[in-house]
């Protein structure tokens, strides 16, 4: 049985039917939870500090930690010991390694993130829950069909592991439902974007905007997940 810490967020978000990718909504919730954790109780846990010193944070999560303004001194402490760790690697690297080895060590340091590691693991578990619920619960199958579409990255992830995650006889139905959800959403967005562009043509200037004023923003966010647009 899959642990409740993974099933609860999936069921809550699917039941709420957000007007965007449900997996992006789960991702956002989990990221926020991790930001609070890193700046809260984890600060004084030696094991966590060793991990944050080693892995650091990607630009997105470092910016989220800062922008939360929840614990400036805590983020200062994390940054202080992270710089110390990078310094040690650099001085060790300069003594013992070739330029190439040092570049490889920097590449490793630059591509790791304490929060991304946990996020990737958890998102995989959420997708396992989606497969499991889809295969075993007809109410969930209905909820799945009623979602408002998945961003392209989460669409890809749902396709990529479907064969492994679903019993053979359910895979075809799942892929069919998934593609129907996606194609319904794409058709709706395309019609709105098309109308948006037509509204710049003098022949349509007196026609109503309908649902097209924010069609480009909604399309970007549907295709690319939640990105900040001003
Ligand atoms: Zn998404
Ligand atoms: Zn990250």
PDB file of C-alpha atoms in Angstrom, residues 134 141 144-145 172-182:
ATOM      1  CA  UNK A 134      -6.516   5.135 -11.643  1.00  0.00           C
ATOM      2  CA  UNK A 141     -10.721   7.597 -12.996  1.00  0.00           C
ATOM      3  CA  UNK A 144      -8.804  12.159 -13.752  1.00  0.00           C
ATOM      4  CA  UNK A 145     -10.964  12.675 -16.869  1.00  0.00           C
ATOM      5  CA  UNK A 172      -4.553   1.841 -23.091  1.00  0.00           C
ATOM      6  CA  UNK A 173      -7.520   3.355 -21.225  1.00  0.00           C
ATOM      7  CA  UNK A 174      -5.232   5.591 -19.166  1.00  0.00           C
ATOM      8  CA  UNK A 175      -3.373   6.903 -22.223  1.00  0.00           C
ATOM      9  CA  UNK A 176      -6.659   7.460 -24.012  1.00  0.00           C
ATOM     10  CA  UNK A 177      -8.085   9.465 -21.090  1.00  0.00           C
ATOM     11  CA  UNK A 178      -4.852  11.411 -20.677  1.00  0.00           C
ATOM     12  CA  UNK A 179      -4.686  12.344 -24.371  1.00  0.00           C
ATOM     13  CA  UNK A 180      -8.378  13.315 -24.368  1.00  0.00           C
ATOM     14  CA  UNK A 181      -7.865  15.648 -21.395  1.00  0.00           C
ATOM     15  CA  UNK A 182      -4.851  17.206 -23.130  1.00  0.00           C
TER      16      UNK A 182
END
